[in-house]
Amino acid sequence: MMYDDLLARSFSKHEKKKLGYGAFFGCLLIALSFCTVFKPYLGPLPALNLKQSMAAGFKMLMVRDTSGSYSTPLAPLTHLSETNTSSSQETVKEIDKMEPVTNKTELVIKKMEPLCDVTERRGDICNINGDVRIQGNSSSVFLVSSEMSILAGSNNSWSIRPYARKGDRAAMSQIKEWSVKLSGRDEISPCKKNHSVPAILFSQGGYTGNHFHDFSDVVIPLYLTSRQYNGEVQFLITDKRPWWIAKFKAILKNLSRYELIDIDREEEVHCFPNVVVGLKRDVKELSIDPSKYSYSMSDFREFLRSCYSLKNANAIKLRDGQRKKPQLLIISRKRTRSFTNIGEITKMASRLGYKVTVAEPTMNVSKFAELVNSCDVLMGVHGAGLANVVFLPKNAILIQVVPLGGFEWLARTYYGEPTKDMNVKYLEYKISTKESTLVQQYPPDHVVFKDPYSIQKQGWIAFKSVYLDKQNVKLDVNRFRTTLLKALELLHQ
């Protein structure tokens, strides 16, 4: 009490606060001096291994005691950005210079790329390497790692529909959704069936069964994704359609040496060193961009020639006085968009010098591919049958007959543009109003003729019901004759 009174009389309130700060720093100085004197007698601390792990943009440091076998994750460093990498590396260099080897603190930078790419326009795709386990009955794919605990809080799972027509709700609604997850070793059942080759998981749902979509959505993307493995790859099928497998048996066998697995029915855990979920897909229909991928449509067409033992590499080259006739194949349709005067068309083409064949595509792809490959000119009304253009020899000609209804964009996108990459020449014939059988169903001033785009605005169902399902074609053979003469001219070049 006496001392308190003495201090109160001798120092003001402000001066007492300054005196307290001075005492605190004095004690701190004494403590530092103590550590300096006794430093030689202190044992070395365990070396620390600081590991920065970045998964899907999530940053975290992990401290590992190199003298033991355990590691302790620290709290996430939410303010650490990509720009810290260079400064972190500089810090490592400084530590190397300052610390003796026995007390070295090492900062290792590791970046883990996301397992799945969901930025592609036509389909999401995951490329997973490591201990990959698949539970078919739960539609789940796991990448197992002993260090999964350090990834907590980041984006460790994706939902994937493995079909290459992303954005088409009608198609994608028919595709089973698969989950792709990062997982700890204790979170998933052990392997029951081990495989030594990579696997590709893809769907046979969506629009399969339509010949155009068979090729554009599945066959060409599957070729793009699997060709690099030279047959040493396992196909895992989801949404299995046995008739589709039978239809494209020759292609599937040439891409994989292993029996297909219906993964949806598998109850045991299958393990692979690498799994691709989904298929690579070019933005364009029936196309492969060689600047983006290791293959081209020319490579794909050569692959088809090998699969089906197709003989003709090139179309006929006509010369004056030549007696051999060019082969014309007319794709017929029984239900809609069919030619109603196929006999007249055949006679007119024969008079021009063509040898004419009329046929409708069947489920026997091998037989029909052989027929198409024997032809020099392929013609038909816009539809899935024209996808057989992939079997034509080089420098052959595709003639697409475009019906009423504003089909120009579809015609160009589905077949006009793709032929450029196939080394196939393309001719387009747009029918007149009188060549459409719609004139028998609607008056001349009807909106169906005057404003097809107003029908398109009503949606796909309305458009399809009028222009695809109700329309057949009666070609004006005199008007169409010019197109067939142009094809002959191209075969002379």
mmCIF file of N, CA and C in Angstrom, residues 339-430:
data_model
loop_
_atom_site.group_PDB
_atom_site.id
_atom_site.type_symbol
_atom_site.label_atom_id
_atom_site.label_comp_id
_atom_site.label_asym_id
_atom_site.label_seq_id
_atom_site.Cartn_x
_atom_site.Cartn_y
_atom_site.Cartn_z
ATOM 1 N N PHE A 339 -38.884 -41.369 -101.159
ATOM 2 C CA PHE A 339 -39.150 -40.986 -102.544
ATOM 3 C C PHE A 339 -40.415 -41.706 -103.013
ATOM 4 N N THR A 340 -41.392 -40.947 -103.497
ATOM 5 C CA THR A 340 -42.634 -41.569 -103.968
ATOM 6 C C THR A 340 -42.561 -41.957 -105.443
ATOM 7 N N ASN A 341 -41.530 -41.495 -106.146
ATOM 8 C CA ASN A 341 -41.388 -41.844 -107.577
ATOM 9 C C ASN A 341 -40.008 -42.410 -107.854
ATOM 10 N N ILE A 342 -39.619 -43.389 -107.028
ATOM 11 C CA ILE A 342 -38.285 -43.967 -107.130
ATOM 12 C C ILE A 342 -38.038 -44.577 -108.504
ATOM 13 N N GLY A 343 -39.085 -45.101 -109.136
ATOM 14 C CA GLY A 343 -38.923 -45.684 -110.470
ATOM 15 C C GLY A 343 -38.514 -44.653 -111.500
ATOM 16 N N GLU A 344 -39.150 -43.480 -111.478
ATOM 17 C CA GLU A 344 -38.796 -42.410 -112.420
ATOM 18 C C GLU A 344 -37.354 -41.943 -112.216
ATOM 19 N N ILE A 345 -36.952 -41.827 -110.954
ATOM 20 C CA ILE A 345 -35.582 -41.372 -110.643
ATOM 21 C C ILE A 345 -34.572 -42.378 -111.179
ATOM 22 N N THR A 346 -34.859 -43.654 -110.977
ATOM 23 C CA THR A 346 -33.952 -44.712 -111.427
ATOM 24 C C THR A 346 -33.793 -44.695 -112.945
ATOM 25 N N LYS A 347 -34.894 -44.564 -113.667
ATOM 26 C CA LYS A 347 -34.831 -44.541 -115.133
ATOM 27 C C LYS A 347 -34.041 -43.347 -115.649
ATOM 28 N N MET A 348 -34.299 -42.172 -115.074
ATOM 29 C CA MET A 348 -33.595 -40.971 -115.510
ATOM 30 C C MET A 348 -32.093 -41.095 -115.258
ATOM 31 N N ALA A 349 -31.716 -41.611 -114.078
ATOM 32 C CA ALA A 349 -30.293 -41.764 -113.755
ATOM 33 C C ALA A 349 -29.624 -42.780 -114.671
ATOM 34 N N SER A 350 -30.339 -43.830 -114.997
ATOM 35 C CA SER A 350 -29.784 -44.856 -115.893
ATOM 36 C C SER A 350 -29.522 -44.284 -117.289
ATOM 37 N N ARG A 351 -30.428 -43.433 -117.772
ATOM 38 C CA ARG A 351 -30.236 -42.811 -119.087
ATOM 39 C C ARG A 351 -29.016 -41.893 -119.103
ATOM 40 N N LEU A 352 -28.655 -41.340 -117.925
ATOM 41 C CA LEU A 352 -27.479 -40.467 -117.849
ATOM 42 C C LEU A 352 -26.170 -41.260 -117.784
ATOM 43 N N GLY A 353 -26.282 -42.576 -117.584
ATOM 44 C CA GLY A 353 -25.066 -43.394 -117.584
ATOM 45 C C GLY A 353 -24.732 -44.031 -116.247
ATOM 46 N N TYR A 354 -25.616 -43.910 -115.271
ATOM 47 C CA TYR A 354 -25.359 -44.518 -113.954
ATOM 48 C C TYR A 354 -25.850 -45.964 -113.910
ATOM 49 N N LYS A 355 -25.163 -46.771 -113.108
ATOM 50 C CA LYS A 355 -25.678 -48.078 -112.722
ATOM 51 C C LYS A 355 -26.328 -47.875 -111.361
ATOM 52 N N VAL A 356 -27.645 -48.023 -111.285
ATOM 53 C CA VAL A 356 -28.407 -47.597 -110.108
ATOM 54 C C VAL A 356 -28.781 -48.777 -109.208
ATOM 55 N N THR A 357 -28.595 -48.571 -107.897
ATOM 56 C CA THR A 357 -29.038 -49.520 -106.871
ATOM 57 C C THR A 357 -29.887 -48.761 -105.859
ATOM 58 N N VAL A 358 -30.993 -49.346 -105.462
ATOM 59 C CA VAL A 358 -31.867 -48.755 -104.435
ATOM 60 C C VAL A 358 -31.866 -49.698 -103.235
ATOM 61 N N ALA A 359 -31.569 -49.161 -102.048
ATOM 62 C CA ALA A 359 -31.505 -50.010 -100.846
ATOM 63 C C ALA A 359 -31.800 -49.190 -99.594
ATOM 64 N N GLU A 360 -32.314 -49.881 -98.598
ATOM 65 C CA GLU A 360 -32.572 -49.265 -97.293
ATOM 66 C C GLU A 360 -31.598 -49.852 -96.278
ATOM 67 N N PRO A 361 -30.960 -49.021 -95.454
ATOM 68 C CA PRO A 361 -30.020 -49.533 -94.446
ATOM 69 C C PRO A 361 -30.688 -50.529 -93.499
ATOM 70 N N THR A 362 -29.907 -51.510 -93.051
ATOM 71 C CA THR A 362 -30.405 -52.526 -92.123
ATOM 72 C C THR A 362 -29.474 -52.597 -90.910
ATOM 73 N N MET A 363 -29.794 -53.471 -89.984
ATOM 74 C CA MET A 363 -28.949 -53.680 -88.806
ATOM 75 C C MET A 363 -27.663 -54.418 -89.167
ATOM 76 N N ASN A 364 -27.605 -54.983 -90.352
ATOM 77 C CA ASN A 364 -26.389 -55.664 -90.810
ATOM 78 C C ASN A 364 -25.429 -54.610 -91.372
ATOM 79 N N VAL A 365 -24.680 -53.981 -90.484
ATOM 80 C CA VAL A 365 -23.793 -52.884 -90.877
ATOM 81 C C VAL A 365 -22.725 -53.368 -91.844
ATOM 82 N N SER A 366 -22.199 -54.545 -91.616
ATOM 83 C CA SER A 366 -21.129 -55.077 -92.460
ATOM 84 C C SER A 366 -21.564 -55.180 -93.915
ATOM 85 N N LYS A 367 -22.751 -55.744 -94.132
ATOM 86 C CA LYS A 367 -23.258 -55.930 -95.499
ATOM 87 C C LYS A 367 -23.549 -54.592 -96.166
ATOM 88 N N PHE A 368 -24.165 -53.670 -95.424
ATOM 89 C CA PHE A 368 -24.511 -52.387 -96.034
ATOM 90 C C PHE A 368 -23.261 -51.536 -96.263
ATOM 91 N N ALA A 369 -22.275 -51.632 -95.370
ATOM 92 C CA ALA A 369 -21.023 -50.896 -95.552
ATOM 93 C C ALA A 369 -20.334 -51.330 -96.838
ATOM 94 N N GLU A 370 -20.388 -52.632 -97.132
ATOM 95 C CA GLU A 370 -19.793 -53.157 -98.365
ATOM 96 C C GLU A 370 -20.506 -52.597 -99.588
ATOM 97 N N LEU A 371 -21.835 -52.481 -99.513
ATOM 98 C CA LEU A 371 -22.610 -51.937 -100.630
ATOM 99 C C LEU A 371 -22.278 -50.467 -100.862
ATOM 100 N N VAL A 372 -22.231 -49.685 -99.793
ATOM 101 C CA VAL A 372 -21.922 -48.257 -99.913
ATOM 102 C C VAL A 372 -20.516 -48.053 -100.462
ATOM 103 N N ASN A 373 -19.587 -48.857 -99.998
ATOM 104 C CA ASN A 373 -18.198 -48.717 -100.434
ATOM 105 C C ASN A 373 -18.017 -49.049 -101.913
ATOM 106 N N SER A 374 -18.947 -49.793 -102.477
ATOM 107 C CA SER A 374 -18.858 -50.156 -103.899
ATOM 108 C C SER A 374 -19.412 -49.046 -104.797
ATOM 109 N N CYS A 375 -19.983 -47.986 -104.199
ATOM 110 C CA CYS A 375 -20.628 -46.926 -104.972
ATOM 111 C C CYS A 375 -19.753 -45.693 -105.110
ATOM 112 N N ASP A 376 -20.072 -44.915 -106.136
ATOM 113 C CA ASP A 376 -19.356 -43.665 -106.390
ATOM 114 C C ASP A 376 -20.195 -42.452 -106.003
ATOM 115 N N VAL A 377 -21.515 -42.622 -106.023
ATOM 116 C CA VAL A 377 -22.440 -41.554 -105.651
ATOM 117 C C VAL A 377 -23.489 -42.127 -104.710
ATOM 118 N N LEU A 378 -23.703 -41.440 -103.599
ATOM 119 C CA LEU A 378 -24.723 -41.832 -102.629
ATOM 120 C C LEU A 378 -25.726 -40.691 -102.521
ATOM 121 N N MET A 379 -27.028 -40.988 -102.654
ATOM 122 C CA MET A 379 -28.025 -39.928 -102.558
ATOM 123 C C MET A 379 -29.211 -40.372 -101.694
ATOM 124 N N GLY A 380 -29.860 -39.382 -101.059
ATOM 125 C CA GLY A 380 -31.025 -39.670 -100.245
ATOM 126 C C GLY A 380 -31.572 -38.403 -99.626
ATOM 127 N N VAL A 381 -32.797 -38.508 -99.112
ATOM 128 C CA VAL A 381 -33.409 -37.389 -98.397
ATOM 129 C C VAL A 381 -32.744 -37.287 -97.022
ATOM 130 N N HIS A 382 -32.650 -36.060 -96.509
ATOM 131 C CA HIS A 382 -32.045 -35.844 -95.202
ATOM 132 C C HIS A 382 -32.593 -36.836 -94.175
ATOM 133 N N GLY A 383 -31.667 -37.554 -93.524
ATOM 134 C CA GLY A 383 -32.051 -38.539 -92.526
ATOM 135 C C GLY A 383 -30.853 -39.341 -92.077
ATOM 136 N N ALA A 384 -31.073 -40.232 -91.113
ATOM 137 C CA ALA A 384 -29.978 -40.985 -90.501
ATOM 138 C C ALA A 384 -29.248 -41.880 -91.486
ATOM 139 N N GLY A 385 -29.934 -42.341 -92.540
ATOM 140 C CA GLY A 385 -29.307 -43.242 -93.504
ATOM 141 C C GLY A 385 -28.106 -42.642 -94.209
ATOM 142 N N LEU A 386 -28.080 -41.315 -94.318
ATOM 143 C CA LEU A 386 -26.944 -40.662 -94.985
ATOM 144 C C LEU A 386 -25.657 -40.739 -94.166
ATOM 145 N N ALA A 387 -25.761 -41.159 -92.898
ATOM 146 C CA ALA A 387 -24.556 -41.334 -92.084
ATOM 147 C C ALA A 387 -23.650 -42.423 -92.646
ATOM 148 N N ASN A 388 -24.203 -43.248 -93.546
ATOM 149 C CA ASN A 388 -23.375 -44.262 -94.209
ATOM 150 C C ASN A 388 -22.339 -43.650 -95.138
ATOM 151 N N VAL A 389 -22.328 -42.339 -95.234
ATOM 152 C CA VAL A 389 -21.295 -41.636 -95.991
ATOM 153 C C VAL A 389 -19.898 -42.016 -95.503
ATOM 154 N N VAL A 390 -19.786 -42.439 -94.247
ATOM 155 C CA VAL A 390 -18.469 -42.792 -93.696
ATOM 156 C C VAL A 390 -17.849 -43.982 -94.419
ATOM 157 N N PHE A 391 -18.665 -44.777 -95.137
ATOM 158 C CA PHE A 391 -18.150 -45.963 -95.830
ATOM 159 C C PHE A 391 -17.804 -45.692 -97.293
ATOM 160 N N LEU A 392 -18.131 -44.503 -97.795
ATOM 161 C CA LEU A 392 -17.830 -44.186 -99.196
ATOM 162 C C LEU A 392 -16.327 -44.147 -99.436
ATOM 163 N N PRO A 393 -15.891 -44.513 -100.641
ATOM 164 C CA PRO A 393 -14.469 -44.366 -100.970
ATOM 165 C C PRO A 393 -14.113 -42.888 -101.139
ATOM 166 N N LYS A 394 -12.834 -42.584 -101.148
ATOM 167 C CA LYS A 394 -12.369 -41.207 -101.328
ATOM 168 C C LYS A 394 -12.833 -40.668 -102.686
ATOM 169 N N ASN A 395 -13.113 -39.378 -102.709
ATOM 170 C CA ASN A 395 -13.540 -38.661 -103.919
ATOM 171 C C ASN A 395 -14.910 -39.092 -104.432
ATOM 172 N N ALA A 396 -15.630 -39.870 -103.629
ATOM 173 C CA ALA A 396 -17.018 -40.185 -103.979
ATOM 174 C C ALA A 396 -17.877 -38.951 -103.704
ATOM 175 N N ILE A 397 -19.160 -39.031 -104.031
ATOM 176 C CA ILE A 397 -20.043 -37.858 -103.937
ATOM 177 C C ILE A 397 -21.274 -38.197 -103.112
ATOM 178 N N LEU A 398 -21.616 -37.299 -102.204
ATOM 179 C CA LEU A 398 -22.862 -37.404 -101.447
ATOM 180 C C LEU A 398 -23.830 -36.346 -101.953
ATOM 181 N N ILE A 399 -25.040 -36.779 -102.334
ATOM 182 C CA ILE A 399 -26.102 -35.847 -102.731
ATOM 183 C C ILE A 399 -27.189 -35.891 -101.661
ATOM 184 N N GLN A 400 -27.367 -34.789 -100.959
ATOM 185 C CA GLN A 400 -28.401 -34.715 -99.940
ATOM 186 C C GLN A 400 -29.610 -33.955 -100.493
ATOM 187 N N VAL A 401 -30.753 -34.612 -100.470
ATOM 188 C CA VAL A 401 -31.997 -33.976 -100.887
ATOM 189 C C VAL A 401 -32.625 -33.339 -99.644
ATOM 190 N N VAL A 402 -32.775 -32.018 -99.684
ATOM 191 C CA VAL A 402 -33.242 -31.268 -98.513
ATOM 192 C C VAL A 402 -34.736 -30.969 -98.655
ATOM 193 N N PRO A 403 -35.568 -31.506 -97.756
ATOM 194 C CA PRO A 403 -37.014 -31.280 -97.850
ATOM 195 C C PRO A 403 -37.423 -29.894 -97.360
ATOM 196 N N LEU A 404 -38.712 -29.589 -97.438
ATOM 197 C CA LEU A 404 -39.223 -28.306 -96.932
ATOM 198 C C LEU A 404 -39.160 -28.264 -95.409
ATOM 199 N N GLY A 405 -39.077 -27.033 -94.879
ATOM 200 C CA GLY A 405 -39.135 -26.884 -93.420
ATOM 201 C C GLY A 405 -37.964 -26.153 -92.811
ATOM 202 N N GLY A 406 -37.135 -25.530 -93.608
ATOM 203 C CA GLY A 406 -35.985 -24.834 -93.040
ATOM 204 C C GLY A 406 -34.911 -25.795 -92.569
ATOM 205 N N PHE A 407 -34.676 -26.848 -93.354
ATOM 206 C CA PHE A 407 -33.681 -27.870 -93.015
ATOM 207 C C PHE A 407 -32.243 -27.451 -93.335
ATOM 208 N N GLU A 408 -32.066 -26.278 -93.883
ATOM 209 C CA GLU A 408 -30.746 -25.908 -94.398
ATOM 210 C C GLU A 408 -29.647 -26.047 -93.342
ATOM 211 N N TRP A 409 -29.941 -25.561 -92.129
ATOM 212 C CA TRP A 409 -28.915 -25.622 -91.074
ATOM 213 C C TRP A 409 -28.608 -27.064 -90.696
ATOM 214 N N LEU A 410 -29.657 -27.872 -90.521
ATOM 215 C CA LEU A 410 -29.456 -29.279 -90.184
ATOM 216 C C LEU A 410 -28.683 -30.005 -91.281
ATOM 217 N N ALA A 411 -29.071 -29.751 -92.528
ATOM 218 C CA ALA A 411 -28.422 -30.414 -93.654
ATOM 219 C C ALA A 411 -26.932 -30.082 -93.697
ATOM 220 N N ARG A 412 -26.623 -28.808 -93.518
ATOM 221 C CA ARG A 412 -25.226 -28.374 -93.567
ATOM 222 C C ARG A 412 -24.416 -28.908 -92.375
ATOM 223 N N THR A 413 -25.011 -28.850 -91.178
ATOM 224 C CA THR A 413 -24.315 -29.254 -89.963
ATOM 225 C C THR A 413 -24.109 -30.764 -89.884
ATOM 226 N N TYR A 414 -25.136 -31.531 -90.231
ATOM 227 C CA TYR A 414 -25.061 -32.984 -90.094
ATOM 228 C C TYR A 414 -24.237 -33.650 -91.192
ATOM 229 N N TYR A 415 -24.304 -33.126 -92.426
ATOM 230 C CA TYR A 415 -23.642 -33.814 -93.529
ATOM 231 C C TYR A 415 -22.797 -32.915 -94.431
ATOM 232 N N GLY A 416 -23.224 -31.695 -94.641
ATOM 233 C CA GLY A 416 -22.484 -30.816 -95.540
ATOM 234 C C GLY A 416 -21.075 -30.531 -95.052
ATOM 235 N N GLU A 417 -20.959 -30.056 -93.824
ATOM 236 C CA GLU A 417 -19.638 -29.727 -93.271
ATOM 237 C C GLU A 417 -18.767 -30.967 -93.050
ATOM 238 N N PRO A 418 -19.305 -32.040 -92.458
ATOM 239 C CA PRO A 418 -18.455 -33.212 -92.193
ATOM 240 C C PRO A 418 -17.799 -33.828 -93.417
ATOM 241 N N THR A 419 -18.444 -33.751 -94.600
ATOM 242 C CA THR A 419 -17.856 -34.390 -95.783
ATOM 243 C C THR A 419 -16.507 -33.783 -96.164
ATOM 244 N N LYS A 420 -16.286 -32.533 -95.770
ATOM 245 C CA LYS A 420 -15.016 -31.879 -96.107
ATOM 246 C C LYS A 420 -13.836 -32.616 -95.494
ATOM 247 N N ASP A 421 -14.013 -33.136 -94.275
ATOM 248 C CA ASP A 421 -12.930 -33.848 -93.589
ATOM 249 C C ASP A 421 -12.832 -35.309 -94.002
ATOM 250 N N MET A 422 -13.814 -35.782 -94.777
ATOM 251 C CA MET A 422 -13.818 -37.180 -95.210
ATOM 252 C C MET A 422 -13.251 -37.364 -96.610
ATOM 253 N N ASN A 423 -12.898 -36.268 -97.272
ATOM 254 C CA ASN A 423 -12.457 -36.334 -98.665
ATOM 255 C C ASN A 423 -13.573 -36.883 -99.549
ATOM 256 N N VAL A 424 -14.808 -36.429 -99.253
ATOM 257 C CA VAL A 424 -15.997 -36.768 -100.035
ATOM 258 C C VAL A 424 -16.588 -35.464 -100.572
ATOM 259 N N LYS A 425 -16.989 -35.452 -101.826
ATOM 260 C CA LYS A 425 -17.573 -34.249 -102.428
ATOM 261 C C LYS A 425 -19.067 -34.181 -102.115
ATOM 262 N N TYR A 426 -19.562 -32.974 -101.964
ATOM 263 C CA TYR A 426 -20.932 -32.796 -101.476
ATOM 264 C C TYR A 426 -21.775 -31.947 -102.419
ATOM 265 N N LEU A 427 -22.965 -32.458 -102.736
ATOM 266 C CA LEU A 427 -23.946 -31.713 -103.522
ATOM 267 C C LEU A 427 -25.259 -31.681 -102.748
ATOM 268 N N GLU A 428 -25.964 -30.577 -102.859
ATOM 269 C CA GLU A 428 -27.219 -30.411 -102.114
ATOM 270 C C GLU A 428 -28.340 -30.029 -103.079
ATOM 271 N N TYR A 429 -29.468 -30.695 -102.942
ATOM 272 C CA TYR A 429 -30.633 -30.404 -103.776
ATOM 273 C C TYR A 429 -31.796 -30.040 -102.868
ATOM 274 N N LYS A 430 -32.254 -28.769 -102.955
ATOM 275 C CA LYS A 430 -33.384 -28.305 -102.151
ATOM 276 C C LYS A 430 -34.657 -28.444 -102.973
#
